[in-house]
Amino acid sequence: MKIYSLRNSTCRFAILASVIASPVMFNPALAAAQDGPVSNAQSAPQQDDKARLDEIIVTAQRITENVQKAAVPIAVVSPDTLRKAGVVSPDNLTRLVPALTIASTGGSSMSLFLRGVGNFTLNSTFDSAIAFNYDNVYIPRTSATTGFFYDLERIEVLKGPQGTLYGRNATGGAINILPVKPKLSETSAFVNGSYGNYNSVTLEGALNLPTGDDGAVRISGNLSTRDGYLTDGTSDQDLKAVRFQIMQEIGPDLTVRLAADYSAIRGRGPGATYLESYQFNGAGYTETPSLLDPSIGLLDPRSQAYRRQFFVVPAGRFLNDLEAKQFINNDHYGVNAEINLRTGAGELTIIPSWRKSEQEANTSTLPFQNYNNTQDEHYSIEARFAGDRVGIFDYTLGGIYYHETQDELYVSNQQTLYAYTVYHLKTESLAAFARITANVTDTFRVVAGGRFTHDRKSSDNSFSDTVVIACTTLPTPCLNAPLFNLVPDASLLGISNLPPQGPGGIVPYIDGNGVPQPNVLIIRSPVTAINNSVKKDSFTWRAGVEFDAGPQSLLYATVETGFRVGGLQPVIGFESFQPEKITAYTIGSKNRFWGNRLQLNVEGFVWKYRDQQIAAVGVDGTGTTNFFVQNVGKSTSYGFEVDAQVAATRTTRIGANIQYLHAEYDRFKYDQAVAGPAAPFVGCPTTLGVNSGGNPVYSIDCSGKPSFNSPRWTFNANISQTIPLGSYQIVASADTQYRSSRWVGYDYISGMKQDSTWQSNAQLQFEPVDSSWFIAAYVRNIEDDRYKVNAVNSASSSLISVTTNAPRTYGVRAGVRF
């Protein structure tokens, strides 16, 4: 295995030539393989001899409609595709949706990017640019999104701002996770399981039972366990989840559904490896590759020996080993309901919800030790009314109230620096929205929509406390100077004369036994506290036209705006940040030809961002490595996407999806405090100056650089071939994805650039014609390439760590349904 190597290109192009189909907008139900419940996104295979594509029903625009009639850029992933691809968490979606990049960044955190828009890390102080919705309920923290990927009806990925129908911060897009609902008057069940290398075990099932003629209950569950992909046992999986739903038709016009779910995530969590180190040589920086295989985790003895080679300032000594106590201990649970009332004027839908997350994690992927303990609770209620047509007008009206409280303890141990941060945050949001469609003729429509949103974010004594070890004899080292261990409170650092919290101070180091440490100082920064609130009223809108060019051809053009609320953070020099805004222009065409045997969809887009928020590991106003968000300026993204799928024969399905993306920062400037004697190590021009407090800072200008995680070209392809064998059949399927080079780290350091990559997968499935059971063999990441998905620069240690994709995995799957 080798990081970002484009292995045997001839072999890859041979695979590509023989595998021409898309796993995203391609409907896997058309292949005769079916191993879960039939749903709207996945109708039963055709029983006649005609080759044709089936209908996919979505609710992305808060109404039920054929995806080919929905004038929005959308990718739909069916449950069959999810199971075949082994999707059990959001980061697995990257290989299925060309526009999407999701990566685990350590502990429970994930970074989400859609067409180059997103953040490298997410903490309590800010929100994702990609709204994540489960069962029509907004999930604010990506760390709480893992336990939903089972017994699903479909996943919808909306691209671009959702400024009128979605209530929270959807400047880049939205991911809608929709579970299978109870089926009235039906007794049914299914069980699917798999076993693979790395001792991977998955088990998924559901039971649907009627409660009379007008009601039903559905119980679903999921289990997924796996040994770590890395040699230190990290990047493992230990997930258990369960969901209960009950639905009742109370009368001919009223239906009520109640749902509750719980998920538990354990194990060691995501891991990383050392990519390289760097050193200032007087004129610039020299990068030296670590030469460690990407399978060698940071807690492996080989990585620990590598780490001990590096001298760090200001302590004036070599690093210690990372502490081998990485773990995840997360519990997520919630209750929600959906009430649908049919009236004489239209349909009213009310969705109340309550969710809570309790998360504890210790991680080392950055590459330093971090601990967090988080309590997140939120509730919301949404009401919308889809009115019957009045004259030429269709309309949707609605409103939503959202309330979230967050309490988090976050500890960062960089050995020479100890940072202790406490968050007490509250978010309230109230929004009203409307969308009106004027049916000017039978084939031409004009659409207008708007949303008014009032947001308030407040902080109640959130604060950050930082302690630094400093050697007074530099450049002569202090080789015996102590380094910090990870402890839950600064009082446990073993320092008898620690300056008081609040004002801070500088004192000689005296250990817990009262013994002075020669030439070593303890520096405690003044506490940064935030007791404040910010309010923002925003109006976003959408305008568009739609034209039915034929019975199965749609042309559309839209202009839409969106915003992401600003916020507060206890970070010196970056105590607040402003809202992010976007204007998006889209033109598209959706078509079916050849008697429903060929589908061709084309979309062109231009996205313009202002005050764009970027969240990553950086250096704050004191020169301390920290997590925070900045408004970096403006960016422009434009490109096109073409999706095609073909029912070549009754048993052959082929498709392809290609995306071209040009994403660039028009203005990307920020300041970074001086953390040492040299300029910061970044791949952008720097200028030395002073900040408002008179302290030296470097102005960094990355304007003109490509947006992060924005490959210029992305190509997905797959094929499914059914081979009849009397009362049985074999279904052979394969897919591949190509992504051109992209930046996967915040600092534009050369090692943070990932070269172009291929990844291919294949499966062979045997089943009866009625698909009542199946057995299959699979292999994923046939090339066994371990490419970079996230890179982090630790300025305190001059080390860069990376997380990588999963290695080659293989195994068997089986299932039965009743």
mmCIF file of C-alpha atoms in Angstrom, residues 593-812:
data_model
loop_
_atom_site.group_PDB
_atom_site.id
_atom_site.type_symbol
_atom_site.label_atom_id
_atom_site.label_comp_id
_atom_site.label_asym_id
_atom_site.label_seq_id
_atom_site.Cartn_x
_atom_site.Cartn_y
_atom_site.Cartn_z
ATOM 1 C CA PHE A 593 -35.733 8.759 -23.815
ATOM 2 C CA TRP A 594 -36.113 5.547 -25.766
ATOM 3 C CA GLY A 595 -39.256 4.318 -24.031
ATOM 4 C CA ASN A 596 -37.844 4.869 -20.519
ATOM 5 C CA ARG A 597 -34.639 2.992 -21.331
ATOM 6 C CA LEU A 598 -32.287 6.003 -21.283
ATOM 7 C CA GLN A 599 -32.046 8.769 -18.687
ATOM 8 C CA LEU A 600 -29.859 11.822 -19.267
ATOM 9 C CA ASN A 601 -29.673 14.655 -16.727
ATOM 10 C CA VAL A 602 -27.443 17.707 -17.097
ATOM 11 C CA GLU A 603 -26.821 20.514 -14.602
ATOM 12 C CA GLY A 604 -24.700 23.664 -14.738
ATOM 13 C CA PHE A 605 -24.059 25.821 -11.674
ATOM 14 C CA VAL A 606 -22.335 28.949 -10.356
ATOM 15 C CA TRP A 607 -21.980 29.515 -6.596
ATOM 16 C CA LYS A 608 -20.831 32.854 -5.147
ATOM 17 C CA TYR A 609 -19.878 32.994 -1.439
ATOM 18 C CA ARG A 610 -19.327 36.017 0.791
ATOM 19 C CA ASP A 611 -17.786 36.070 4.294
ATOM 20 C CA GLN A 612 -17.141 32.386 3.879
ATOM 21 C CA GLN A 613 -16.557 30.512 7.148
ATOM 22 C CA ILE A 614 -13.621 28.118 7.344
ATOM 23 C CA ALA A 615 -13.098 26.033 10.482
ATOM 24 C CA ALA A 616 -9.815 24.230 11.043
ATOM 25 C CA VAL A 617 -6.853 23.801 13.363
ATOM 26 C CA GLY A 618 -4.977 27.114 13.387
ATOM 27 C CA VAL A 619 -2.914 29.451 15.555
ATOM 28 C CA ASP A 620 -4.822 31.989 17.650
ATOM 29 C CA GLY A 621 -3.866 35.503 18.720
ATOM 30 C CA THR A 622 -1.381 34.220 21.324
ATOM 31 C CA GLY A 623 0.424 31.849 18.979
ATOM 32 C CA THR A 624 -1.434 28.854 20.450
ATOM 33 C CA THR A 625 -2.645 25.993 18.260
ATOM 34 C CA ASN A 626 -6.434 25.925 18.569
ATOM 35 C CA PHE A 627 -9.681 25.051 16.810
ATOM 36 C CA PHE A 628 -11.695 27.974 15.513
ATOM 37 C CA VAL A 629 -13.626 29.448 12.627
ATOM 38 C CA GLN A 630 -12.717 32.480 10.554
ATOM 39 C CA ASN A 631 -14.444 34.502 7.865
ATOM 40 C CA VAL A 632 -11.850 34.249 5.136
ATOM 41 C CA GLY A 633 -13.535 36.197 2.332
ATOM 42 C CA LYS A 634 -15.094 35.213 -0.984
ATOM 43 C CA SER A 635 -15.116 32.214 -3.271
ATOM 44 C CA THR A 636 -16.597 31.210 -6.623
ATOM 45 C CA SER A 637 -17.471 27.705 -7.733
ATOM 46 C CA TYR A 638 -18.771 26.780 -11.145
ATOM 47 C CA GLY A 639 -19.059 23.643 -13.199
ATOM 48 C CA PHE A 640 -21.406 21.042 -14.562
ATOM 49 C CA GLU A 641 -22.612 17.528 -13.830
ATOM 50 C CA VAL A 642 -23.873 14.966 -16.347
ATOM 51 C CA ASP A 643 -25.650 11.808 -15.260
ATOM 52 C CA ALA A 644 -26.706 9.016 -17.598
ATOM 53 C CA GLN A 645 -28.207 5.602 -17.018
ATOM 54 C CA VAL A 646 -29.350 2.992 -19.482
ATOM 55 C CA ALA A 647 -31.548 -0.077 -19.295
ATOM 56 C CA ALA A 648 -29.532 -1.717 -22.058
ATOM 57 C CA THR A 649 -31.510 -4.960 -21.796
ATOM 58 C CA ARG A 650 -33.964 -6.408 -19.297
ATOM 59 C CA THR A 651 -30.988 -7.769 -17.353
ATOM 60 C CA THR A 652 -28.302 -5.136 -17.966
ATOM 61 C CA ARG A 653 -28.125 -1.727 -16.334
ATOM 62 C CA ILE A 654 -25.394 0.759 -17.175
ATOM 63 C CA GLY A 655 -24.818 4.331 -16.091
ATOM 64 C CA ALA A 656 -22.200 7.046 -15.641
ATOM 65 C CA ASN A 657 -21.854 10.323 -13.775
ATOM 66 C CA ILE A 658 -19.241 12.990 -14.443
ATOM 67 C CA GLN A 659 -18.719 16.271 -12.595
ATOM 68 C CA TYR A 660 -16.475 19.187 -13.525
ATOM 69 C CA LEU A 661 -15.810 21.641 -10.689
ATOM 70 C CA HIS A 662 -13.776 24.838 -10.708
ATOM 71 C CA ALA A 663 -13.781 26.130 -7.122
ATOM 72 C CA GLU A 664 -11.484 28.981 -6.113
ATOM 73 C CA TYR A 665 -11.093 31.485 -3.278
ATOM 74 C CA ASP A 666 -11.428 34.985 -4.730
ATOM 75 C CA ARG A 667 -10.337 36.428 -1.389
ATOM 76 C CA PHE A 668 -8.819 34.256 1.346
ATOM 77 C CA LYS A 669 -6.856 36.325 3.865
ATOM 78 C CA TYR A 670 -6.291 35.803 7.568
ATOM 79 C CA ASP A 671 -3.845 36.695 10.331
ATOM 80 C CA GLN A 672 -1.746 34.247 12.334
ATOM 81 C CA ALA A 673 0.224 35.057 15.450
ATOM 82 C CA VAL A 674 3.944 34.306 15.540
ATOM 83 C CA ALA A 675 4.359 30.908 17.216
ATOM 84 C CA GLY A 676 8.188 30.878 17.043
ATOM 85 C CA PRO A 677 11.191 32.546 15.429
ATOM 86 C CA ALA A 678 10.062 31.762 11.869
ATOM 87 C CA ALA A 679 7.116 32.579 9.663
ATOM 88 C CA PRO A 680 4.236 30.073 9.804
ATOM 89 C CA PHE A 681 4.572 27.035 7.553
ATOM 90 C CA VAL A 682 1.889 27.553 4.924
ATOM 91 C CA GLY A 683 1.744 27.305 1.161
ATOM 92 C CA CYS A 684 0.570 30.904 0.721
ATOM 93 C CA PRO A 685 2.406 34.292 0.699
ATOM 94 C CA THR A 686 2.966 35.774 4.182
ATOM 95 C CA THR A 687 3.650 39.342 5.345
ATOM 96 C CA LEU A 688 4.908 40.235 8.829
ATOM 97 C CA GLY A 689 3.024 42.982 10.672
ATOM 98 C CA VAL A 690 1.440 43.751 14.047
ATOM 99 C CA ASN A 691 -2.095 43.315 15.321
ATOM 100 C CA SER A 692 -4.250 45.829 17.188
ATOM 101 C CA GLY A 693 -2.507 44.920 20.453
ATOM 102 C CA GLY A 694 0.932 45.637 19.007
ATOM 103 C CA ASN A 695 1.924 41.949 18.851
ATOM 104 C CA PRO A 696 3.683 40.558 15.769
ATOM 105 C CA VAL A 697 1.425 38.649 13.383
ATOM 106 C CA TYR A 698 1.729 37.311 9.873
ATOM 107 C CA SER A 699 -0.859 38.225 7.281
ATOM 108 C CA ILE A 700 -1.486 35.155 5.118
ATOM 109 C CA ASP A 701 -2.999 35.534 1.637
ATOM 110 C CA CYS A 702 -4.324 32.359 -0.010
ATOM 111 C CA SER A 703 -6.447 34.230 -2.558
ATOM 112 C CA GLY A 704 -6.586 32.420 -5.880
ATOM 113 C CA LYS A 705 -6.075 28.994 -4.302
ATOM 114 C CA PRO A 706 -8.476 26.121 -5.090
ATOM 115 C CA SER A 707 -11.200 25.433 -2.555
ATOM 116 C CA PHE A 708 -10.604 22.504 -0.245
ATOM 117 C CA ASN A 709 -11.768 19.018 -1.226
ATOM 118 C CA SER A 710 -12.745 20.206 -4.711
ATOM 119 C CA PRO A 711 -11.376 17.794 -7.352
ATOM 120 C CA ARG A 712 -11.590 19.330 -10.811
ATOM 121 C CA TRP A 713 -12.957 16.076 -12.261
ATOM 122 C CA THR A 714 -14.998 13.332 -10.606
ATOM 123 C CA PHE A 715 -16.238 10.294 -12.480
ATOM 124 C CA ASN A 716 -18.425 7.490 -11.119
ATOM 125 C CA ALA A 717 -19.387 4.408 -13.110
ATOM 126 C CA ASN A 718 -20.946 0.997 -12.566
ATOM 127 C CA ILE A 719 -22.657 -1.912 -14.246
ATOM 128 C CA SER A 720 -25.045 -4.623 -13.110
ATOM 129 C CA GLN A 721 -25.654 -7.794 -15.104
ATOM 130 C CA THR A 722 -28.289 -10.400 -14.191
ATOM 131 C CA ILE A 723 -27.688 -13.952 -15.431
ATOM 132 C CA PRO A 724 -30.894 -16.097 -15.364
ATOM 133 C CA LEU A 725 -30.536 -19.679 -14.094
ATOM 134 C CA GLY A 726 -34.062 -21.087 -14.230
ATOM 135 C CA SER A 727 -35.732 -20.241 -10.919
ATOM 136 C CA TYR A 728 -32.527 -18.546 -9.754
ATOM 137 C CA GLN A 729 -30.223 -15.837 -10.996
ATOM 138 C CA ILE A 730 -26.730 -14.460 -10.536
ATOM 139 C CA VAL A 731 -26.273 -10.700 -10.315
ATOM 140 C CA ALA A 732 -22.753 -9.442 -11.070
ATOM 141 C CA SER A 733 -22.089 -5.775 -10.319
ATOM 142 C CA ALA A 734 -19.071 -3.493 -10.224
ATOM 143 C CA ASP A 735 -18.377 0.213 -9.839
ATOM 144 C CA THR A 736 -15.443 2.597 -9.892
ATOM 145 C CA GLN A 737 -14.755 6.229 -8.980
ATOM 146 C CA TYR A 738 -12.080 8.611 -10.229
ATOM 147 C CA ARG A 739 -11.252 11.881 -8.476
ATOM 148 C CA SER A 740 -8.606 14.288 -9.709
ATOM 149 C CA SER A 741 -6.153 15.963 -7.336
ATOM 150 C CA ARG A 742 -7.465 18.034 -4.416
ATOM 151 C CA TRP A 743 -6.310 19.780 -1.250
ATOM 152 C CA VAL A 744 -7.194 17.901 1.954
ATOM 153 C CA GLY A 745 -5.507 20.213 4.498
ATOM 154 C CA TYR A 746 -6.014 23.796 5.578
ATOM 155 C CA ASP A 747 -2.467 25.156 5.092
ATOM 156 C CA TYR A 748 -1.807 24.352 1.400
ATOM 157 C CA ILE A 749 1.413 22.560 2.342
ATOM 158 C CA SER A 750 2.547 20.349 -0.533
ATOM 159 C CA GLY A 751 2.024 17.165 1.484
ATOM 160 C CA MET A 752 -1.612 18.158 1.981
ATOM 161 C CA LYS A 753 -2.356 17.739 -1.705
ATOM 162 C CA GLN A 754 -3.808 14.386 -2.710
ATOM 163 C CA ASP A 755 -3.035 13.269 -6.258
ATOM 164 C CA SER A 756 -5.756 11.769 -8.442
ATOM 165 C CA THR A 757 -7.229 8.498 -7.212
ATOM 166 C CA TRP A 758 -9.262 5.526 -8.390
ATOM 167 C CA GLN A 759 -11.303 3.186 -6.241
ATOM 168 C CA SER A 760 -13.213 0.171 -7.563
ATOM 169 C CA ASN A 761 -15.583 -2.375 -6.019
ATOM 170 C CA ALA A 762 -17.294 -5.574 -7.170
ATOM 171 C CA GLN A 763 -19.937 -8.026 -5.984
ATOM 172 C CA LEU A 764 -21.354 -11.388 -7.133
ATOM 173 C CA GLN A 765 -24.790 -12.304 -5.778
ATOM 174 C CA PHE A 766 -26.886 -15.513 -6.049
ATOM 175 C CA GLU A 767 -30.622 -15.488 -5.324
ATOM 176 C CA PRO A 768 -34.007 -16.873 -6.398
ATOM 177 C CA VAL A 769 -35.978 -14.887 -8.943
ATOM 178 C CA ASP A 770 -38.349 -13.590 -6.257
ATOM 179 C CA SER A 771 -35.347 -12.211 -4.291
ATOM 180 C CA SER A 772 -36.661 -13.755 -1.054
ATOM 181 C CA TRP A 773 -33.084 -14.546 -0.011
ATOM 182 C CA PHE A 774 -29.567 -13.963 -1.299
ATOM 183 C CA ILE A 775 -25.933 -14.801 -0.722
ATOM 184 C CA ALA A 776 -23.130 -12.650 -2.116
ATOM 185 C CA ALA A 777 -19.368 -12.141 -2.119
ATOM 186 C CA TYR A 778 -17.869 -8.656 -2.308
ATOM 187 C CA VAL A 779 -14.577 -6.789 -2.526
ATOM 188 C CA ARG A 780 -14.158 -3.043 -1.949
ATOM 189 C CA ASN A 781 -11.197 -0.836 -2.831
ATOM 190 C CA ILE A 782 -9.812 -3.455 -5.187
ATOM 191 C CA GLU A 783 -6.698 -1.331 -5.755
ATOM 192 C CA ASP A 784 -5.927 -1.257 -1.996
ATOM 193 C CA ASP A 785 -4.883 2.405 -2.270
ATOM 194 C CA ARG A 786 -4.774 4.347 1.014
ATOM 195 C CA TYR A 787 -5.220 7.920 -0.141
ATOM 196 C CA LYS A 788 -5.383 10.972 2.129
ATOM 197 C CA VAL A 789 -8.785 12.292 3.187
ATOM 198 C CA ASN A 790 -7.705 14.795 5.874
ATOM 199 C CA ALA A 791 -4.334 16.336 6.796
ATOM 200 C CA VAL A 792 -3.493 18.341 9.929
ATOM 201 C CA ASN A 793 -0.432 20.482 10.666
ATOM 202 C CA SER A 794 0.606 20.446 14.336
ATOM 203 C CA ALA A 795 2.618 23.659 14.597
ATOM 204 C CA SER A 796 3.713 22.819 18.161
ATOM 205 C CA SER A 797 5.535 19.655 16.993
ATOM 206 C CA SER A 798 6.300 20.424 13.306
ATOM 207 C CA LEU A 799 4.532 17.187 12.371
ATOM 208 C CA ILE A 800 1.763 16.562 9.842
ATOM 209 C CA SER A 801 -0.650 13.687 10.324
ATOM 210 C CA VAL A 802 -3.181 12.287 7.873
ATOM 211 C CA THR A 803 -6.253 10.130 8.007
ATOM 212 C CA THR A 804 -6.755 7.833 5.034
ATOM 213 C CA ASN A 805 -9.544 5.884 3.395
ATOM 214 C CA ALA A 806 -10.250 2.246 4.218
ATOM 215 C CA PRO A 807 -7.940 -0.445 2.788
ATOM 216 C CA ARG A 808 -9.112 -3.315 0.605
ATOM 217 C CA THR A 809 -11.946 -5.181 2.310
ATOM 218 C CA TYR A 810 -13.746 -8.332 1.243
ATOM 219 C CA GLY A 811 -16.251 -10.790 2.604
ATOM 220 C CA VAL A 812 -19.633 -12.440 2.191
#
